[in-house]
Amino acid sequence: MRREEIIARGRNRIAERHNLVSMISGNSMVHAEINALMQLPDDLEGSDAILYTTMEPCPMRAGAIRVSHVPTTFYAARDAWGGSV
C-alpha cells in the first residue's frame, strides 16, 4: 500500500512584508507554488510527488516545477491569460 503525505505547503505572500521560516514574501515571484517548491527535499528526483494548485501555472511557475523534478501537477482552474501548461 502506498502512503501519501504532504511534504510541503505554500501560499501567495506577494503583499506580505514579513518572512516566515522557509518561505519568502514581499516579492512578485512568491507564488504559492514557489514557496512550496522551496521546501521540497533535495532527493525528490525520480519520485512520484504530485503538486496540487488552484490555478494553472504561468511560465515562471511551470519552469520552477520542471526543474524541481515534480513529475505531476494538478490544477483546479485554467488561466486563460497567463497559463502555460
mmCIF file of C-alpha atoms in Angstrom:
data_model
loop_
_atom_site.group_PDB
_atom_site.id
_atom_site.type_symbol
_atom_site.label_atom_id
_atom_site.label_comp_id
_atom_site.label_asym_id
_atom_site.label_seq_id
_atom_site.Cartn_x
_atom_site.Cartn_y
_atom_site.Cartn_z
ATOM 1 C CA MET A 1 0.000 0.000 0.000
ATOM 2 C CA ARG A 2 1.308 3.430 -0.937
ATOM 3 C CA ARG A 3 1.439 6.044 1.797
ATOM 4 C CA GLU A 4 0.556 9.590 0.853
ATOM 5 C CA GLU A 5 1.643 12.588 2.863
ATOM 6 C CA ILE A 6 2.000 16.326 2.448
ATOM 7 C CA ILE A 7 5.691 17.207 2.231
ATOM 8 C CA ALA A 8 5.372 20.949 1.542
ATOM 9 C CA ARG A 9 2.793 23.740 1.573
ATOM 10 C CA GLY A 10 2.797 27.255 0.212
ATOM 11 C CA ARG A 11 0.567 30.257 -0.303
ATOM 12 C CA ASN A 12 0.873 33.583 -2.076
ATOM 13 C CA ARG A 13 2.810 36.086 0.032
ATOM 14 C CA ILE A 14 3.206 38.855 -2.528
ATOM 15 C CA ALA A 15 1.801 41.610 -0.290
ATOM 16 C CA GLU A 16 3.267 40.344 2.971
ATOM 17 C CA ARG A 17 6.395 42.067 4.259
ATOM 18 C CA HIS A 18 7.492 39.586 6.928
ATOM 19 C CA ASN A 19 9.263 36.329 6.136
ATOM 20 C CA LEU A 20 8.337 33.073 7.780
ATOM 21 C CA VAL A 21 10.790 30.245 8.203
ATOM 22 C CA SER A 22 11.475 28.609 4.794
ATOM 23 C CA MET A 23 9.159 30.986 2.902
ATOM 24 C CA ILE A 24 9.787 34.212 1.023
ATOM 25 C CA SER A 25 7.467 37.206 0.894
ATOM 26 C CA GLY A 26 7.102 40.749 -0.405
ATOM 27 C CA ASN A 27 8.146 39.922 -3.970
ATOM 28 C CA SER A 28 6.167 39.348 -7.169
ATOM 29 C CA MET A 29 7.734 35.878 -7.531
ATOM 30 C CA VAL A 30 6.432 34.439 -4.267
ATOM 31 C CA HIS A 31 3.503 32.480 -5.594
ATOM 32 C CA ALA A 32 2.243 29.570 -3.513
ATOM 33 C CA GLU A 33 3.901 27.010 -5.758
ATOM 34 C CA ILE A 34 7.317 28.671 -5.438
ATOM 35 C CA ASN A 35 7.096 28.686 -1.639
ATOM 36 C CA ALA A 36 6.048 25.024 -1.617
ATOM 37 C CA LEU A 37 8.813 24.028 -4.053
ATOM 38 C CA MET A 38 11.417 25.755 -1.878
ATOM 39 C CA GLN A 39 10.537 23.379 0.958
ATOM 40 C CA LEU A 40 10.961 20.141 -1.004
ATOM 41 C CA PRO A 41 13.689 17.685 -0.043
ATOM 42 C CA ASP A 42 16.744 17.611 -2.315
ATOM 43 C CA ASP A 43 16.325 13.925 -3.204
ATOM 44 C CA LEU A 44 12.963 14.310 -4.954
ATOM 45 C CA GLU A 45 14.268 13.324 -8.409
ATOM 46 C CA GLY A 46 12.654 10.107 -9.586
ATOM 47 C CA SER A 47 9.875 10.296 -7.021
ATOM 48 C CA ASP A 48 6.150 10.159 -7.636
ATOM 49 C CA ALA A 49 5.437 13.531 -5.975
ATOM 50 C CA ILE A 50 2.345 15.428 -7.068
ATOM 51 C CA LEU A 51 1.817 19.198 -6.928
ATOM 52 C CA TYR A 52 -1.762 20.392 -6.376
ATOM 53 C CA THR A 53 -2.515 24.037 -7.106
ATOM 54 C CA THR A 54 -5.636 26.136 -7.567
ATOM 55 C CA MET A 55 -4.599 27.959 -10.758
ATOM 56 C CA GLU A 56 -2.881 26.744 -13.914
ATOM 57 C CA PRO A 57 0.822 27.602 -13.565
ATOM 58 C CA CYS A 58 2.256 30.546 -15.512
ATOM 59 C CA PRO A 59 5.528 30.079 -17.459
ATOM 60 C CA MET A 60 7.652 31.039 -14.436
ATOM 61 C CA ARG A 61 5.913 28.583 -12.110
ATOM 62 C CA ALA A 62 5.821 25.837 -14.758
ATOM 63 C CA GLY A 63 9.590 26.196 -15.208
ATOM 64 C CA ALA A 64 10.164 26.054 -11.455
ATOM 65 C CA ILE A 65 8.037 22.916 -11.214
ATOM 66 C CA ARG A 66 10.003 21.313 -14.040
ATOM 67 C CA VAL A 67 13.450 21.956 -12.579
ATOM 68 C CA SER A 68 12.214 20.792 -9.167
ATOM 69 C CA HIS A 69 11.628 17.278 -10.588
ATOM 70 C CA VAL A 70 7.951 17.156 -9.639
ATOM 71 C CA PRO A 71 6.559 14.830 -12.330
ATOM 72 C CA THR A 72 2.824 15.539 -11.948
ATOM 73 C CA THR A 73 0.827 18.734 -11.450
ATOM 74 C CA PHE A 74 -2.928 19.058 -10.988
ATOM 75 C CA TYR A 75 -4.692 22.423 -11.051
ATOM 76 C CA ALA A 76 -8.322 23.355 -10.402
ATOM 77 C CA ALA A 77 -8.797 26.305 -12.781
ATOM 78 C CA ARG A 78 -7.399 27.246 -16.178
ATOM 79 C CA ASP A 79 -5.660 30.596 -16.524
ATOM 80 C CA ALA A 80 -6.612 31.919 -19.968
ATOM 81 C CA TRP A 81 -4.357 34.954 -19.583
ATOM 82 C CA GLY A 82 -1.123 33.550 -18.151
ATOM 83 C CA GLY A 83 -1.423 29.770 -18.027
ATOM 84 C CA SER A 84 1.162 27.693 -19.848
ATOM 85 C CA VAL A 85 0.527 24.044 -19.037
#
